[in-house]
Short mmCIF file of C-alpha atoms in Angstrom, two decimals:
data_model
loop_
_atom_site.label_atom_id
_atom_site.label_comp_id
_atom_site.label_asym_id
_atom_site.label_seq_id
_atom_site.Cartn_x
_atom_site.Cartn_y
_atom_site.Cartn_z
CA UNK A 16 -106.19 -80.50 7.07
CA UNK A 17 -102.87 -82.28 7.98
CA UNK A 18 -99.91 -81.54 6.02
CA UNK A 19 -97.24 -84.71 6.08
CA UNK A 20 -94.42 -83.50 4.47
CA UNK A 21 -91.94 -85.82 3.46
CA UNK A 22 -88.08 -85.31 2.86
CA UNK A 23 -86.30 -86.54 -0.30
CA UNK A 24 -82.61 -86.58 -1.11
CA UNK A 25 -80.81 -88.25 -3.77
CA UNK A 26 -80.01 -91.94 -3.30
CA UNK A 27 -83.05 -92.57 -0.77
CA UNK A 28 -84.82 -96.24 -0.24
CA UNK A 29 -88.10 -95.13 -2.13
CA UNK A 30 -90.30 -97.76 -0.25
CA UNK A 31 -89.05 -95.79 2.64
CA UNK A 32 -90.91 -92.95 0.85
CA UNK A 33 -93.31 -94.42 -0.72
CA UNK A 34 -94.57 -97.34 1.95
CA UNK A 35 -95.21 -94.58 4.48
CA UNK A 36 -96.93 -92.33 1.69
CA UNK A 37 -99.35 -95.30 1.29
CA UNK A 38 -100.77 -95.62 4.32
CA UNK A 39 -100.15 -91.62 5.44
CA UNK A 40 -101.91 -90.53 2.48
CA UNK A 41 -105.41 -92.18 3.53
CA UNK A 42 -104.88 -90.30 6.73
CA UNK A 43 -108.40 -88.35 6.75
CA UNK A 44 -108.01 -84.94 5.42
CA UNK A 45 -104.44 -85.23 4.67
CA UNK A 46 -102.14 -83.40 2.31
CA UNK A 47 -99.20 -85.40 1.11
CA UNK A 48 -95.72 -82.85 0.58
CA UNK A 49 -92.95 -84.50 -1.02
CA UNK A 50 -89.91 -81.87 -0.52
CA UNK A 51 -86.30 -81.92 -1.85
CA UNK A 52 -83.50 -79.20 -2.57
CA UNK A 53 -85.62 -77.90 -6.13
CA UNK A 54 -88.16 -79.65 -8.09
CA UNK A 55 -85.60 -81.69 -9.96
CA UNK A 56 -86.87 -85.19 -9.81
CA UNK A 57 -84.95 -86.78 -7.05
CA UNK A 58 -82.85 -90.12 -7.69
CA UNK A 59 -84.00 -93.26 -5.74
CA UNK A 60 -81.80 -96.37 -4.90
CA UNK A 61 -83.49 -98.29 -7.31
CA UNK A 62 -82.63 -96.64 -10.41
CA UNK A 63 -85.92 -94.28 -10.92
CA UNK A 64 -86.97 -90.89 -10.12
CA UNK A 65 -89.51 -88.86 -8.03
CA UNK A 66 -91.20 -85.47 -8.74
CA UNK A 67 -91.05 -83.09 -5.35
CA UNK A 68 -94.06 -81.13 -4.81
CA UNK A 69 -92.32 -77.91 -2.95
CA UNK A 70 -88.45 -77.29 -2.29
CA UNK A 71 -87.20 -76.57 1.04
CA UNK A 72 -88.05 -72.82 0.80
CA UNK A 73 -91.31 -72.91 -0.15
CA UNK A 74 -92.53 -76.16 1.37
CA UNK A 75 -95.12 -75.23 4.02
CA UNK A 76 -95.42 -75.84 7.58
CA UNK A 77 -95.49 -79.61 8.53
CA UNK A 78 -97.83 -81.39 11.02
CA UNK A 79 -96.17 -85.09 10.28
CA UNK A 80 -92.63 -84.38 9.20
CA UNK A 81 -91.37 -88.01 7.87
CA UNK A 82 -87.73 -88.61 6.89
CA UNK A 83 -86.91 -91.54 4.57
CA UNK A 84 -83.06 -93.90 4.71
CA UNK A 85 -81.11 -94.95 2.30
CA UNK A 86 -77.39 -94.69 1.23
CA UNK A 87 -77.97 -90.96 0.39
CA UNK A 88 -78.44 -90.69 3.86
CA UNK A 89 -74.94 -89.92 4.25
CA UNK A 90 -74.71 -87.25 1.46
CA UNK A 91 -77.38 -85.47 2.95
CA UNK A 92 -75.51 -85.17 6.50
CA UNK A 93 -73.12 -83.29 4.79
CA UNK A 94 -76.00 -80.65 3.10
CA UNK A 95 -76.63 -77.91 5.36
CA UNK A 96 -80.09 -76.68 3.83
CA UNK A 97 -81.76 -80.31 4.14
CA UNK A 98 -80.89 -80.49 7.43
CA UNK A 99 -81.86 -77.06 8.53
CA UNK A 100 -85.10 -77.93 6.79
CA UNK A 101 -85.85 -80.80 8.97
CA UNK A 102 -84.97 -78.85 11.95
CA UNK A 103 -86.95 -75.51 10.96
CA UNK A 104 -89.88 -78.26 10.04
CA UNK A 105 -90.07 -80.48 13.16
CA UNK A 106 -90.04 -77.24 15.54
CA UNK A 107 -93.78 -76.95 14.54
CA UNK A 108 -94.20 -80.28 13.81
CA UNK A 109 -97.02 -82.49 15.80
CA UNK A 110 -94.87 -85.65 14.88
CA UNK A 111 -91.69 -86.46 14.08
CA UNK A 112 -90.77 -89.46 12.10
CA UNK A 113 -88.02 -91.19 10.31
CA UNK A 114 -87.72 -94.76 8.39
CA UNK A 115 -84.23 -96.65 8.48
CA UNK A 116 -81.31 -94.40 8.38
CA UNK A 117 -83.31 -91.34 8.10
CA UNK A 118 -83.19 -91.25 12.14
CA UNK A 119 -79.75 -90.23 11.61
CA UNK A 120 -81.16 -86.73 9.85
CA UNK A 121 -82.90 -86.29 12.34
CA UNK A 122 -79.86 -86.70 14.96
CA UNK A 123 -77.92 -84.88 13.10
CA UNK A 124 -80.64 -81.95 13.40
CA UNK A 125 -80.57 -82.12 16.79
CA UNK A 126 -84.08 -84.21 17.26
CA UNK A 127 -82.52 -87.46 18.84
CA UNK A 128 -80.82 -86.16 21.70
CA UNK A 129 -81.86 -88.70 24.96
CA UNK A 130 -84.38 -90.54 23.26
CA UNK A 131 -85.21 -93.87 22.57
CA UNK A 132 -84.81 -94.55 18.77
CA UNK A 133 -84.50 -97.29 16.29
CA UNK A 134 -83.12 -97.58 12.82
CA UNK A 135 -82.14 -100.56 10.55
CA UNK A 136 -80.35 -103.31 12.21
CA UNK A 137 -76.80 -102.85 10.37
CA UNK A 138 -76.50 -99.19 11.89
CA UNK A 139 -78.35 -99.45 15.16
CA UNK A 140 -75.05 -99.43 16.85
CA UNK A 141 -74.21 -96.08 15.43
CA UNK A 142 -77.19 -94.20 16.96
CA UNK A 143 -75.02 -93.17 20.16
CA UNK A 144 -73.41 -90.75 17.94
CA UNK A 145 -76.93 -88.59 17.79
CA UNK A 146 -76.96 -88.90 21.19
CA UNK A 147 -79.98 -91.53 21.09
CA UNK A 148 -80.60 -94.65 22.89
CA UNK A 149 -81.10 -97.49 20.93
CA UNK A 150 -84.24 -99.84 21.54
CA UNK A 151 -84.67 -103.14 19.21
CA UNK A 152 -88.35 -103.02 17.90
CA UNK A 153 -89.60 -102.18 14.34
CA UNK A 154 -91.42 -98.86 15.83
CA UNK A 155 -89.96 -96.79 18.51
CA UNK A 156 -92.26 -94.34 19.95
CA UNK A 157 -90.57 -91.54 22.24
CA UNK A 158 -93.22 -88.43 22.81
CA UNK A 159 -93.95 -86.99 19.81
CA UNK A 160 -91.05 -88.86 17.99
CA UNK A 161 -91.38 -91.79 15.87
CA UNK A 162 -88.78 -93.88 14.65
CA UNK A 163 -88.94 -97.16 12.24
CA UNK A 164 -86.31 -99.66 12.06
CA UNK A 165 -85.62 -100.68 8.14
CA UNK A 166 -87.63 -100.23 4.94
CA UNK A 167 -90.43 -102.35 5.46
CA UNK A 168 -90.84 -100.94 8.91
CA UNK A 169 -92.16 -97.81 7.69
CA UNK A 170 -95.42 -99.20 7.09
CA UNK A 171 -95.65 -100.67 10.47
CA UNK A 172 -94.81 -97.12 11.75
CA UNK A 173 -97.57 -95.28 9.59
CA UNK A 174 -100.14 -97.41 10.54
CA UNK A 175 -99.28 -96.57 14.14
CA UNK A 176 -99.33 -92.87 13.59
CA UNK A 177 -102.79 -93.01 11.82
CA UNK A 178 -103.86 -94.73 14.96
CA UNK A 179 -102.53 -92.17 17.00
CA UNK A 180 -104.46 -89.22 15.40
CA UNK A 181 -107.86 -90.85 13.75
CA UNK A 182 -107.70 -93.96 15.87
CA UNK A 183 -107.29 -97.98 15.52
CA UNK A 184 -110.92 -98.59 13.70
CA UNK A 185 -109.34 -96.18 10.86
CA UNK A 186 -105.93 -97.56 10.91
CA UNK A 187 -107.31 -100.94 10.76
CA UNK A 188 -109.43 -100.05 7.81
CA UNK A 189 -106.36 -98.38 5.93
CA UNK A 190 -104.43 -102.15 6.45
CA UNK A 191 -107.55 -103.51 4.90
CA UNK A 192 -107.63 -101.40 2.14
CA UNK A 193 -104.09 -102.17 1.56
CA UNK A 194 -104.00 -105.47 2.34
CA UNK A 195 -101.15 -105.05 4.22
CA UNK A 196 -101.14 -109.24 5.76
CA UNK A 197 -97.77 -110.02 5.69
CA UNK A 198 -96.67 -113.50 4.77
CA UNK A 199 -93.51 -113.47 3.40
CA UNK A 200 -92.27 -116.55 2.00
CA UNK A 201 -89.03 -116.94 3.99
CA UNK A 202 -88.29 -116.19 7.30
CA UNK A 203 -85.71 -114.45 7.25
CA UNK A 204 -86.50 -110.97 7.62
CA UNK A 205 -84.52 -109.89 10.95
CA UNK A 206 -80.75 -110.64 11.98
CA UNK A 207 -82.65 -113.31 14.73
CA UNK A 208 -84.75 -115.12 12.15
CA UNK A 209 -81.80 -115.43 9.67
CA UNK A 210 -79.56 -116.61 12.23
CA UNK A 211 -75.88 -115.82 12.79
CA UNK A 212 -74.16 -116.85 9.80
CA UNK A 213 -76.14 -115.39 6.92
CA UNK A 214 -76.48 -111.99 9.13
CA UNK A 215 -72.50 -111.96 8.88
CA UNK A 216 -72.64 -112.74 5.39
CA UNK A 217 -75.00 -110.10 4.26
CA UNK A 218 -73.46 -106.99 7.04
CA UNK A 219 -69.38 -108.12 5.48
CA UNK A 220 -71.27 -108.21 1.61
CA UNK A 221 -73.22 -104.42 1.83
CA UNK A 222 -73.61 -102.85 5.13
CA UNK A 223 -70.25 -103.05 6.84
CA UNK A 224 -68.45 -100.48 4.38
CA UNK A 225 -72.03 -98.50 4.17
CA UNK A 226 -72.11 -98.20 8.16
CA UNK A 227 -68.30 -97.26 8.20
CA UNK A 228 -69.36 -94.52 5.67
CA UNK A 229 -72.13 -93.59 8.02
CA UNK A 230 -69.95 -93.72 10.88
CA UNK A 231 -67.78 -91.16 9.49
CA UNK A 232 -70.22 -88.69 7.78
CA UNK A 233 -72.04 -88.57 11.17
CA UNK A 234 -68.41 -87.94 13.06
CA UNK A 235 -67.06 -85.62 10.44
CA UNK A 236 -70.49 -83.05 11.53
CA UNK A 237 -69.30 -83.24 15.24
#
């Protein structure tokens, strides 16, 4: 049996949750954990709520640990029991993963330190202040360390890990299943495809006051 326990916090992406959950969840033999400070149902950034499945003191002992982004992210920087979870957690852990800005929960837990991560584009530049080294790819692999770049990159990253521990014929029959074929409509989907001007237009409309709040959570913990 593999337990994947998964970390909620108030204001997290949910298809940072929930994409990974997807695929993780068809994992052979897996157990899906979905843990927060209580059993409260946990706030998402799109206006609904999720139901945890164990709290941080009873959750039990992960094999994948997998920490979801989000503008909560910097909220839960600041909250000492979520972040001694994820450390307590990932000591036993066989993997450990984060989507987006969760790679900063992990940094801040002291998980990052000299390793090659990723995280969404807008706050890549911040990752020096874990102590990580930041490397420009939607999955990041750094020994048993796993790190997606933004939102939709948590897919990319699951399928990956279910090829690392039941191998590519199941991981290839999970993106089957799923139908996971991307084609979006646009391409636009990375700072390079949307091209200079609409990057700056998008980072100066929503991410440059988010990253500055980042910036400072993350320095405030120092």
């Amino acid at each position: 049996m593999t337990t994947i326990t998964f970390v909620l916090f108030p204001g997290v992406t949910q298809l940072d949750f929930t994409g990974p959950a997807q695929v993780l969840s068809r994992l052979p033999a897996a157990t899906p954990v979905i843990a927060a400070r209580s059993l409260d149902p946990v706030m998402t950034d799109c206006g609904f709520e999720i139901v945890p499945t164990a709290t941080f003191q009873d959750a039990p002992r992960a094999d994948i640990l997998c920490v979801p982004g989000g503008h909560g992210v910097t909220g839960a920087l600041a909250h000492a029991p979520t972040i001694e979870f994820i450390a307590r957690q990932a000591a036993q852990a066989r993997w450990i993963t984060s989507v987006c800005t969760g790679a900063f929960l992990l940094g801040r837990a002291g998980l990052l330190a000299g390793k090659r991560a990723t995280t969404h584009w807008a706050y890549a530049h911040l990752l020096p202040l874990v102590g990580a080294v930041h490397e420009q790819a939607r999955v990041v692999e750094d020994g048993n360390t796993i790190t997606a770049g933004g939102v939709t990159s948590g897919i990319d990253f699951a399928l990956t890990l279910v090829a690392r521990e039941a191998g590519r014929e199941v991981a290839e029959q999970i993106q089957l299943g799923l139908e996971y074929d991307p084609a979006p409509p646009f391409d636009a989907g990375s700072p390079a495809a949307a091209g200079a001007e609409r990057t700056r237009s998008v980072k100066e409309r929503v991410y440059d006051a988010a990253a500055a709040r980042m910036a400072a959570a993350l320095k405030a913990g120092q």
